[in-house]
Short mmCIF file of C-alpha atoms and ligand atoms in Angstrom, two decimals:
data_model
loop_
_atom_site.label_atom_id
_atom_site.label_comp_id
_atom_site.label_asym_id
_atom_site.label_seq_id
_atom_site.Cartn_x
_atom_site.Cartn_y
_atom_site.Cartn_z
CA MET A 1 -5.80 -6.74 11.18
CA THR A 2 -5.53 -9.16 13.67
CA SER A 3 -2.85 -12.26 13.66
CA GLN A 4 -4.12 -15.35 12.70
CA ILE A 5 -1.32 -17.51 13.42
CA LYS A 6 1.18 -16.65 16.18
CA THR A 7 4.92 -17.13 15.55
CA ASP A 8 8.01 -16.46 17.77
CA LEU A 9 8.82 -13.73 14.85
CA ASP A 10 9.06 -10.76 16.43
CA ILE A 11 5.64 -9.25 15.00
CA ASP A 12 7.04 -5.64 15.63
CA TYR A 13 8.87 -5.24 12.36
CA ARG A 14 7.75 -1.95 10.97
CA LEU A 15 7.72 -2.07 7.38
CA VAL A 16 7.03 0.15 4.26
CA PHE A 17 5.33 -1.36 1.35
CA LEU A 18 6.44 0.65 -1.98
CA GLY A 19 5.78 0.13 -5.87
CA PRO A 20 3.52 1.05 -8.19
CA PRO A 21 0.01 1.24 -8.40
CA GLY A 22 -0.40 -2.27 -9.95
CA SER A 23 2.49 -3.84 -7.99
CA GLY A 24 0.42 -6.08 -5.89
CA LYS A 25 1.33 -4.15 -2.56
CA GLY A 26 -2.02 -4.52 -0.78
CA THR A 27 -2.84 -7.75 -1.42
CA GLN A 28 1.11 -8.82 0.28
CA ALA A 29 0.64 -6.10 2.25
CA ARG A 30 -2.48 -7.69 3.43
CA LEU A 31 -1.52 -11.40 3.67
CA LEU A 32 1.93 -10.81 4.80
CA ALA A 33 0.21 -8.87 7.85
CA SER A 34 -2.53 -11.29 8.97
CA ARG A 35 -0.26 -14.09 9.27
CA PHE A 36 2.37 -12.29 10.88
CA GLY A 37 0.28 -10.36 12.79
CA MET A 38 0.96 -7.25 12.14
CA LYS A 39 -1.19 -4.09 11.51
CA HIS A 40 -1.49 -3.67 7.42
CA ILE A 41 -2.48 0.23 6.78
CA SER A 42 -3.45 1.56 3.05
CA THR A 43 -4.19 4.88 3.18
CA GLY A 44 -5.75 4.13 -0.02
CA ALA A 45 -8.59 1.74 1.72
CA ILE A 46 -8.47 5.07 4.77
CA LEU A 47 -9.42 7.32 2.01
CA ARG A 48 -11.73 4.92 0.40
CA GLY A 49 -13.70 4.70 3.96
CA GLU A 50 -13.10 8.36 4.54
CA ILE A 51 -15.08 8.83 0.81
CA ASP A 52 -17.88 5.84 1.58
CA ALA A 53 -18.75 7.82 4.89
CA GLY A 54 -19.13 11.24 3.16
CA THR A 55 -16.76 13.05 5.27
CA CYS A 56 -15.28 16.15 4.86
CA LEU A 57 -12.19 14.73 4.04
CA GLY A 58 -13.62 11.77 1.53
CA ILE A 59 -15.29 14.86 -0.27
CA GLU A 60 -12.35 16.56 -0.11
CA ALA A 61 -10.14 13.29 -1.44
CA LYS A 62 -12.05 12.08 -4.02
CA LYS A 63 -11.77 14.39 -6.27
CA TYR A 64 -8.16 14.10 -6.14
CA ILE A 65 -7.98 9.84 -5.97
CA GLU A 66 -10.64 9.67 -9.30
CA ASN A 67 -7.95 12.31 -10.90
CA GLY A 68 -5.11 9.37 -10.30
CA GLN A 69 -4.20 12.70 -8.67
CA LEU A 70 -1.84 12.09 -5.38
CA VAL A 71 -4.10 13.31 -2.50
CA PRO A 72 -2.39 16.72 -0.53
CA ASP A 73 0.68 15.73 1.62
CA HIS A 74 -1.40 17.19 4.55
CA LEU A 75 -4.56 15.76 3.90
CA VAL A 76 -3.33 12.04 4.64
CA ARG A 77 -0.28 12.51 7.15
CA SER A 78 -2.91 12.60 10.61
CA LEU A 79 -4.51 9.41 8.71
CA ALA A 80 -0.72 7.59 8.16
CA GLU A 81 0.26 8.94 11.73
CA ASN A 82 -2.76 7.96 13.99
CA ALA A 83 -3.01 4.45 13.06
CA ILE A 84 0.94 3.65 13.33
CA LYS A 85 -0.72 5.61 17.24
CA SER A 86 -3.36 3.25 17.41
CA GLU A 87 -3.83 0.60 20.69
CA ASP A 88 -3.56 -2.30 18.17
CA CYS A 89 -0.86 -1.66 16.50
CA LYS A 90 2.58 -2.86 17.34
CA GLY A 91 4.26 -4.18 14.14
CA PHE A 92 2.87 -2.55 10.77
CA ILE A 93 2.94 -2.65 6.84
CA LEU A 94 2.47 0.61 5.60
CA ASP A 95 1.05 0.02 2.19
CA GLY A 96 0.91 3.44 0.08
CA TYR A 97 2.43 5.92 2.65
CA PRO A 98 4.74 7.66 2.41
CA ARG A 99 4.52 8.55 -0.98
CA THR A 100 6.30 11.95 -1.65
CA ILE A 101 9.88 13.09 0.02
CA GLN A 102 7.67 14.77 2.00
CA GLN A 103 5.68 12.32 3.43
CA ALA A 104 9.04 10.62 4.06
CA LEU A 105 10.06 13.53 6.49
CA TRP A 106 7.33 13.41 8.24
CA LEU A 107 7.28 9.86 9.09
CA CYS A 108 11.05 9.71 9.70
CA GLU A 109 10.30 12.56 12.03
CA PHE A 110 7.44 11.34 13.52
CA MET A 111 9.19 7.53 14.03
CA ASP A 112 12.02 9.73 15.81
CA ALA A 113 9.38 11.09 18.48
CA GLU A 114 8.26 7.54 18.68
CA ALA A 115 11.97 6.08 19.22
CA GLU A 116 11.18 3.94 16.93
CA SER A 117 12.62 3.25 13.18
CA LEU A 118 11.28 1.52 9.96
CA THR A 119 12.64 -2.00 9.96
CA ALA A 120 13.02 -2.56 6.27
CA VAL A 121 11.56 -0.79 3.03
CA ILE A 122 9.92 -3.81 0.51
CA ASN A 123 10.14 -2.26 -3.25
CA LEU A 124 8.36 -4.09 -5.43
CA THR A 125 9.49 -3.43 -9.30
CA ILE A 126 7.05 -4.18 -12.63
CA SER A 127 7.42 -2.38 -15.54
CA ASN A 128 4.67 0.02 -16.66
CA GLU A 129 3.09 -2.19 -19.41
CA ASP A 130 2.78 -4.68 -16.77
CA VAL A 131 0.98 -2.37 -14.33
CA VAL A 132 -1.26 -1.05 -16.60
CA SER A 133 -2.27 -5.19 -17.76
CA ARG A 134 -2.96 -6.16 -14.14
CA LEU A 135 -5.18 -2.82 -13.54
CA SER A 136 -7.33 -3.33 -16.10
CA GLN A 137 -7.69 -6.55 -14.87
CA ARG A 138 -8.31 -5.79 -11.54
CA ARG A 139 -11.27 -6.00 -9.26
CA ILE A 140 -12.47 -4.90 -5.69
CA ASN A 141 -14.64 -6.07 -3.53
CA SER A 142 -16.59 -3.31 -1.90
CA CYS A 143 -16.97 -4.22 1.25
CA THR A 144 -13.70 -5.98 2.61
CA GLY A 145 -11.65 -3.82 -0.45
CA GLU A 146 -10.07 -7.11 -1.10
CA ASN A 147 -8.64 -6.85 -4.91
CA PHE A 148 -8.99 -9.92 -7.34
CA HIS A 149 -7.34 -10.26 -10.67
CA LEU A 150 -10.26 -11.58 -13.36
CA SER A 151 -7.53 -13.91 -14.72
CA ASN A 152 -5.33 -14.67 -11.86
CA LYS A 153 -7.45 -14.80 -8.85
CA PRO A 154 -10.32 -14.44 -9.94
CA PRO A 155 -13.92 -13.55 -7.54
CA PRO A 156 -15.51 -15.60 -5.83
CA GLN A 157 -18.92 -16.21 -7.40
CA GLU A 158 -21.08 -15.43 -4.56
CA GLN A 159 -19.42 -11.94 -3.46
CA SER A 160 -20.31 -10.95 -7.11
CA LYS A 161 -22.92 -8.32 -6.56
CA PHE A 162 -19.77 -6.69 -4.15
CA ILE A 163 -17.52 -7.33 -7.13
CA VAL A 164 -16.76 -3.37 -8.37
CA ILE A 165 -13.92 -1.23 -10.93
CA ARG A 166 -12.42 0.85 -8.44
CA SER A 167 -13.18 4.46 -10.56
CA ASP A 168 -8.74 5.23 -10.21
CA ASP A 169 -8.64 2.39 -12.07
CA GLN A 170 -10.45 3.72 -15.83
CA PRO A 171 -7.45 3.94 -18.42
CA ASP A 172 -7.09 7.73 -18.17
CA ALA A 173 -6.44 7.86 -14.47
CA ILE A 174 -4.01 4.15 -14.78
CA ARG A 175 -1.19 5.95 -17.01
CA GLN A 176 -1.89 9.59 -14.45
CA ARG A 177 -1.21 7.02 -11.42
CA LEU A 178 1.81 5.89 -13.50
CA LYS A 179 2.83 9.24 -14.36
CA ILE A 180 2.94 10.95 -10.85
CA TYR A 181 4.51 7.38 -9.22
CA HIS A 182 7.34 8.30 -11.47
CA GLU A 183 7.52 12.08 -10.84
CA LEU A 184 6.88 11.66 -7.31
CA THR A 185 7.01 8.54 -5.58
CA HIS A 186 9.86 6.94 -7.29
CA PRO A 187 12.46 9.26 -5.61
CA LEU A 188 11.34 7.67 -2.50
CA VAL A 189 13.56 4.52 -3.87
CA GLU A 190 16.76 6.41 -3.39
CA TYR A 191 15.75 7.68 -0.36
CA TYR A 192 15.09 3.92 1.52
CA SER A 193 18.45 3.17 -0.66
CA LYS A 194 20.42 5.78 1.02
CA LYS A 195 18.93 4.96 4.14
CA LYS A 196 20.23 1.22 3.71
CA LEU A 197 16.51 0.17 4.18
CA LEU A 198 15.58 -0.75 0.90
CA ILE A 199 14.71 -4.40 -0.38
CA ALA A 200 13.39 -4.91 -3.89
CA VAL A 201 11.51 -7.90 -5.14
CA ASP A 202 10.52 -8.73 -8.19
CA ALA A 203 6.18 -8.28 -8.57
CA LEU A 204 5.95 -10.01 -11.70
CA GLY A 205 5.58 -13.60 -10.65
CA SER A 206 2.12 -15.38 -9.21
CA PHE A 207 0.97 -14.12 -6.14
CA GLY A 208 2.70 -17.56 -3.94
CA ALA A 209 6.00 -16.74 -5.40
CA VAL A 210 6.24 -13.08 -4.95
CA ASN A 211 4.87 -13.31 -1.48
CA SER A 212 7.47 -16.51 -0.58
CA GLU A 213 9.94 -14.37 -1.61
CA ILE A 214 8.94 -10.91 0.68
CA CYS A 215 8.51 -13.88 3.45
CA ARG A 216 12.84 -14.95 2.30
CA VAL A 217 14.41 -11.30 2.49
CA LEU A 218 13.04 -10.67 4.94
CA ASN A 219 13.46 -13.80 7.16
CA PHE A 220 9.64 -15.22 7.72
CA PRO A 221 8.80 -18.52 7.35
CA GLY A 222 7.33 -19.12 3.34
P1 ADP B 1 -2.81 2.63 -5.98
O1 ADP B 1 -1.12 1.08 -4.90
O2 ADP B 1 -2.99 1.13 -6.73
O3 ADP B 1 -2.75 3.95 -6.14
P2 ADP B 1 -3.96 2.74 -3.23
O4 ADP B 1 -5.44 2.37 -2.59
O5 ADP B 1 -2.68 2.62 -2.35
O6 ADP B 1 -3.90 2.55 -4.23
O7 ADP B 1 -4.15 4.67 -3.42
C1 ADP B 1 -5.66 5.14 -4.51
C2 ADP B 1 -5.49 6.67 -3.93
O8 ADP B 1 -5.43 7.23 -2.86
C3 ADP B 1 -3.89 7.02 -5.20
O9 ADP B 1 -3.95 7.37 -6.03
C4 ADP B 1 -3.92 8.24 -3.75
O10 ADP B 1 -4.79 9.61 -5.47
C5 ADP B 1 -4.86 8.25 -2.84
N1 ADP B 1 -3.26 8.14 -1.94
C6 ADP B 1 -3.47 6.96 -0.79
N2 ADP B 1 -1.99 7.01 -0.49
C7 ADP B 1 -1.63 8.03 -0.63
C8 ADP B 1 -0.71 8.94 -0.12
N3 ADP B 1 0.44 8.48 1.11
N4 ADP B 1 -0.64 10.64 -0.57
C9 ADP B 1 -1.17 10.84 -0.91
N5 ADP B 1 -2.59 9.62 -1.76
C10 ADP B 1 -2.33 9.02 -1.34
#
């Protein structure tokens, strides 16, 4: 993602966005990255791209994603590392990676090898009930990947033919993703907290309020 507004900020921030599905990681990461010239790296979006392109990885990943499961760690590792290594990547926001302790250990190893470190981990907090209510109203533009919400951020009429419900936003898959999040991803909260990198942000407010709060805690202009 390219920068639209150049600021005098350090654009080399290396951020991780954590939070359950539906916490708004993708929407907030996309906006922040484009405003401040960081690269938005969503492993979910990369995997959906692989599925659309019909690659071997995509065919393998699809089985897991549609059932609300995590794609096995070894399949996502190189996707994330290659995206970070790419030339256009100075600062970045990792959205959806790491998602397991194993992935976090690999990320740490990878950053050490690059003589880099994470700047901060933003943990977007939200209850299970609010997740279910949000995801059942989520829609996505199948071409651009932009997320919408039927009440809070309705998709523009002119995009209607591209607007779809993600296959993993079906009720059974949502419940499964939440269960997996609590079992496998939530332990990262403690992991990053011990490393003194974790900053919690309440994800329940309006889109703009959450965005301002993230900017505030990172000392970005709101
Ligand atoms: P959400 O945060 O709403 O679950 P994402 O687009 O981040 O949406 O991810 C969609 C799906 O892609 C996940 O449910 C999972 O199956 C898969 N996925 C994305 N990132 C990872 C990852 N780091 N490790 C394993 N699976 C992943």
